[in-house]
mmCIF file of C-alpha atoms in Angstrom:
data_model
loop_
_atom_site.group_PDB
_atom_site.id
_atom_site.type_symbol
_atom_site.label_atom_id
_atom_site.label_comp_id
_atom_site.label_asym_id
_atom_site.label_seq_id
_atom_site.Cartn_x
_atom_site.Cartn_y
_atom_site.Cartn_z
ATOM 1 C CA UNK A 1 -0.060 0.085 -0.014
ATOM 2 C CA UNK A 2 1.297 3.318 -0.902
ATOM 3 C CA UNK A 3 0.759 6.760 1.049
ATOM 4 C CA UNK A 4 -0.222 9.783 -1.232
ATOM 5 C CA UNK A 5 3.154 11.589 -0.766
ATOM 6 C CA UNK A 6 4.897 8.719 -2.594
ATOM 7 C CA UNK A 7 5.838 11.038 -5.659
ATOM 8 C CA UNK A 8 7.564 13.620 -3.397
ATOM 9 C CA UNK A 9 9.140 10.881 -1.045
ATOM 10 C CA UNK A 10 10.586 9.051 -4.372
ATOM 11 C CA UNK A 11 12.068 12.253 -5.573
ATOM 12 C CA UNK A 12 13.592 12.732 -2.103
ATOM 13 C CA UNK A 13 14.941 9.220 -2.099
ATOM 14 C CA UNK A 14 16.488 9.732 -5.646
ATOM 15 C CA UNK A 15 18.095 13.240 -4.290
ATOM 16 C CA UNK A 16 19.355 11.312 -1.211
ATOM 17 C CA UNK A 17 20.669 8.519 -3.158
ATOM 18 C CA UNK A 18 22.583 10.897 -5.668
ATOM 19 C CA UNK A 19 24.092 12.752 -2.882
ATOM 20 C CA UNK A 20 25.139 9.993 -0.274
ATOM 21 C CA UNK A 21 25.093 6.654 -2.190
ATOM 22 C CA UNK A 22 22.090 5.362 -0.223
ATOM 23 C CA UNK A 23 18.454 5.659 -1.044
ATOM 24 C CA UNK A 24 16.915 7.229 2.350
ATOM 25 C CA UNK A 25 14.001 9.762 2.851
ATOM 26 C CA UNK A 26 11.724 10.255 5.382
ATOM 27 C CA UNK A 27 8.334 11.986 5.570
ATOM 28 C CA UNK A 28 5.907 12.899 8.205
ATOM 29 C CA UNK A 29 3.277 10.015 8.617
ATOM 30 C CA UNK A 30 0.304 10.184 6.806
ATOM 31 C CA UNK A 31 -3.012 9.161 8.492
ATOM 32 C CA UNK A 32 -3.323 5.538 7.826
ATOM 33 C CA UNK A 33 -6.917 3.879 6.633
ATOM 34 C CA UNK A 34 -8.101 0.801 8.310
ATOM 35 C CA UNK A 35 -5.737 -2.094 7.952
ATOM 36 C CA UNK A 36 -6.697 -4.935 5.819
ATOM 37 C CA UNK A 37 -6.800 -7.058 8.971
ATOM 38 C CA UNK A 38 -9.381 -4.710 10.172
ATOM 39 C CA UNK A 39 -11.145 -5.045 6.944
ATOM 40 C CA UNK A 40 -10.819 -8.880 6.839
ATOM 41 C CA UNK A 41 -10.184 -10.262 9.976
ATOM 42 C CA UNK A 42 -7.455 -12.509 10.446
ATOM 43 C CA UNK A 43 -6.611 -15.957 12.093
ATOM 44 C CA UNK A 44 -3.409 -17.272 13.254
ATOM 45 C CA UNK A 45 -1.660 -19.349 10.624
ATOM 46 C CA UNK A 46 -2.376 -22.989 10.238
ATOM 47 C CA UNK A 47 0.002 -25.348 12.056
ATOM 48 C CA UNK A 48 0.467 -27.089 8.341
ATOM 49 C CA UNK A 49 2.041 -24.143 6.899
ATOM 50 C CA UNK A 50 5.307 -24.551 5.208
ATOM 51 C CA UNK A 51 6.290 -20.816 5.734
ATOM 52 C CA UNK A 52 8.937 -18.923 3.765
ATOM 53 C CA UNK A 53 10.063 -17.065 6.920
ATOM 54 C CA UNK A 54 10.858 -13.363 7.033
ATOM 55 C CA UNK A 55 13.712 -13.516 4.556
ATOM 56 C CA UNK A 56 13.217 -10.057 3.589
ATOM 57 C CA UNK A 57 16.610 -8.130 3.089
ATOM 58 C CA UNK A 58 17.882 -6.115 6.342
ATOM 59 C CA UNK A 59 18.449 -3.272 4.257
ATOM 60 C CA UNK A 60 14.741 -2.902 3.543
ATOM 61 C CA UNK A 61 13.588 -4.635 7.060
ATOM 62 C CA UNK A 62 15.556 -2.777 9.628
ATOM 63 C CA UNK A 63 14.963 0.841 8.596
ATOM 64 C CA UNK A 64 11.692 2.615 8.987
ATOM 65 C CA UNK A 65 8.663 1.647 6.651
ATOM 66 C CA UNK A 66 8.513 3.865 3.438
ATOM 67 C CA UNK A 67 11.885 5.178 4.176
ATOM 68 C CA UNK A 68 13.680 3.750 1.225
ATOM 69 C CA UNK A 69 12.744 2.450 -2.272
ATOM 70 C CA UNK A 70 13.763 -1.345 -3.156
ATOM 71 C CA UNK A 71 15.042 -2.674 -6.441
ATOM 72 C CA UNK A 72 11.435 -2.797 -8.005
ATOM 73 C CA UNK A 73 10.598 0.767 -7.158
ATOM 74 C CA UNK A 74 8.499 -0.073 -4.257
ATOM 75 C CA UNK A 75 8.448 1.311 -0.710
ATOM 76 C CA UNK A 76 10.119 -0.876 1.914
ATOM 77 C CA UNK A 77 7.924 -2.982 4.423
ATOM 78 C CA UNK A 78 4.766 -2.653 2.116
ATOM 79 C CA UNK A 79 2.971 -5.916 0.838
ATOM 80 C CA UNK A 80 4.108 -4.793 -2.636
ATOM 81 C CA UNK A 81 7.831 -4.871 -1.884
ATOM 82 C CA UNK A 82 7.781 -8.035 -0.035
ATOM 83 C CA UNK A 83 5.806 -9.810 -2.905
ATOM 84 C CA UNK A 84 8.112 -8.201 -5.658
ATOM 85 C CA UNK A 85 11.081 -9.459 -3.726
ATOM 86 C CA UNK A 86 10.022 -13.076 -3.451
ATOM 87 C CA UNK A 87 8.932 -13.004 -6.987
ATOM 88 C CA UNK A 88 12.399 -11.768 -8.068
ATOM 89 C CA UNK A 89 13.750 -14.917 -6.063
ATOM 90 C CA UNK A 90 12.243 -16.942 -8.727
ATOM 91 C CA UNK A 91 13.184 -15.272 -11.619
ATOM 92 C CA UNK A 92 10.429 -13.208 -12.550
ATOM 93 C CA UNK A 93 9.634 -9.567 -12.153
ATOM 94 C CA UNK A 94 6.695 -7.234 -11.003
ATOM 95 C CA UNK A 95 9.045 -4.307 -11.457
ATOM 96 C CA UNK A 96 6.998 -1.005 -11.243
ATOM 97 C CA UNK A 97 3.602 -2.920 -10.735
ATOM 98 C CA UNK A 98 2.657 -0.053 -8.456
ATOM 99 C CA UNK A 99 -0.195 -0.111 -5.606
ATOM 100 C CA UNK A 100 -1.412 -3.921 -4.899
ATOM 101 C CA UNK A 101 -4.782 -2.896 -6.473
ATOM 102 C CA UNK A 102 -3.063 -2.946 -10.178
ATOM 103 C CA UNK A 103 -1.109 -5.872 -9.787
ATOM 104 C CA UNK A 104 -3.766 -8.432 -11.466
ATOM 105 C CA UNK A 105 -3.989 -6.228 -14.342
ATOM 106 C CA UNK A 106 -0.375 -5.490 -14.708
ATOM 107 C CA UNK A 107 0.197 -9.131 -14.304
ATOM 108 C CA UNK A 108 -2.477 -10.064 -17.310
ATOM 109 C CA UNK A 109 -0.695 -7.420 -19.453
ATOM 110 C CA UNK A 110 2.569 -8.947 -19.001
ATOM 111 C CA UNK A 111 1.060 -12.386 -19.697
ATOM 112 C CA UNK A 112 0.803 -14.066 -16.490
ATOM 113 C CA UNK A 113 -2.101 -16.140 -15.329
ATOM 114 C CA UNK A 114 -4.645 -14.634 -13.013
ATOM 115 C CA UNK A 115 -7.699 -16.538 -11.539
ATOM 116 C CA UNK A 116 -9.623 -17.682 -8.664
ATOM 117 C CA UNK A 117 -7.554 -20.660 -7.945
ATOM 118 C CA UNK A 118 -5.149 -20.358 -4.999
ATOM 119 C CA UNK A 119 -2.000 -22.406 -5.448
ATOM 120 C CA UNK A 120 1.394 -22.563 -2.979
ATOM 121 C CA UNK A 121 3.631 -19.598 -4.250
ATOM 122 C CA UNK A 122 1.004 -17.561 -6.216
ATOM 123 C CA UNK A 123 0.435 -14.110 -5.271
ATOM 124 C CA UNK A 124 -3.050 -13.765 -3.356
ATOM 125 C CA UNK A 125 -4.197 -9.919 -4.532
ATOM 126 C CA UNK A 126 -7.135 -7.967 -3.911
ATOM 127 C CA UNK A 127 -8.388 -4.432 -4.795
ATOM 128 C CA UNK A 128 -10.088 -3.906 -1.707
ATOM 129 C CA UNK A 129 -8.986 -0.847 0.518
ATOM 130 C CA UNK A 130 -7.404 2.415 -0.697
ATOM 131 C CA UNK A 131 -4.254 0.583 -2.050
ATOM 132 C CA UNK A 132 -5.253 -3.008 -2.328
ATOM 133 C CA UNK A 133 -3.234 -5.776 -0.871
ATOM 134 C CA UNK A 134 -0.805 -8.488 -2.051
ATOM 135 C CA UNK A 135 0.373 -11.511 -0.294
ATOM 136 C CA UNK A 136 2.392 -14.849 -1.026
ATOM 137 C CA UNK A 137 0.262 -17.949 -0.621
ATOM 138 C CA UNK A 138 2.022 -20.389 1.723
ATOM 139 C CA UNK A 139 -0.354 -23.166 1.753
ATOM 140 C CA UNK A 140 -3.905 -23.984 0.664
ATOM 141 C CA UNK A 141 -6.737 -25.483 3.213
ATOM 142 C CA UNK A 142 -10.419 -25.887 2.674
ATOM 143 C CA UNK A 143 -11.979 -22.402 2.531
ATOM 144 C CA UNK A 144 -8.824 -20.656 3.620
ATOM 145 C CA UNK A 145 -5.180 -19.970 2.624
ATOM 146 C CA UNK A 146 -2.414 -19.364 4.660
ATOM 147 C CA UNK A 147 -0.193 -16.346 3.586
ATOM 148 C CA UNK A 148 2.799 -14.440 4.371
ATOM 149 C CA UNK A 149 2.748 -10.576 3.903
ATOM 150 C CA UNK A 150 3.988 -7.371 5.218
ATOM 151 C CA UNK A 151 1.825 -4.380 6.380
ATOM 152 C CA UNK A 152 -1.492 -6.309 6.610
ATOM 153 C CA UNK A 153 -2.019 -4.733 10.112
ATOM 154 C CA UNK A 154 -0.819 -1.293 8.566
ATOM 155 C CA UNK A 155 2.441 -1.532 10.629
ATOM 156 C CA UNK A 156 4.986 -2.459 8.232
ATOM 157 C CA UNK A 157 5.845 -5.787 9.797
ATOM 158 C CA UNK A 158 5.855 -9.284 8.675
ATOM 159 C CA UNK A 159 2.877 -11.643 9.088
ATOM 160 C CA UNK A 160 1.857 -15.263 8.685
ATOM 161 C CA UNK A 161 -1.951 -15.992 8.887
ATOM 162 C CA UNK A 162 -5.104 -17.546 7.637
ATOM 163 C CA UNK A 163 -7.464 -15.702 5.138
ATOM 164 C CA UNK A 164 -10.397 -16.350 3.175
ATOM 165 C CA UNK A 165 -9.732 -17.828 -0.297
ATOM 166 C CA UNK A 166 -12.678 -16.083 -1.957
ATOM 167 C CA UNK A 167 -11.417 -12.894 -0.712
ATOM 168 C CA UNK A 168 -8.509 -12.849 -3.170
ATOM 169 C CA UNK A 169 -7.497 -13.453 -6.743
ATOM 170 C CA UNK A 170 -4.415 -15.262 -7.596
ATOM 171 C CA UNK A 171 -1.636 -14.333 -9.841
ATOM 172 C CA UNK A 172 0.883 -17.274 -11.001
ATOM 173 C CA UNK A 173 4.132 -15.701 -11.768
ATOM 174 C CA UNK A 174 6.092 -19.147 -11.614
ATOM 175 C CA UNK A 175 3.470 -21.704 -10.826
#
């Protein structure tokens, strides 16, 4: 999810990178809308999950949320950055896909399969909320999926949890 001041923050990050060699920028926190957890509810992850784990690189994980731009032009500790990082690990790209609500359209345009069938490794995507949300499907159960994501609670943190299968569509970048 992105905040309205993204363009200004991106510009500041580019300038900071040019001056210091590191892409850092900060902005006053914008008012947050209700988190995805508040919209959908959430449940602890199933014990059968085969989690990826929080392997998000420290250079993005250990700095304040939205303070740096990652290799895919996404802000750090956002759902889109986490998903783009994992997609890249498999040799595919979601570079410049923007807010999560646009990912299904961008993926279709790039020739990826988008459907209502969850599979392990697929990207769970929704247009709901201001910016939408994306997560990685870790395991599929009867009526629910276990996902791994960042920023589900609106706090920029990693989470593994169960959500309803019908709440999302699924982007198959590498499966």
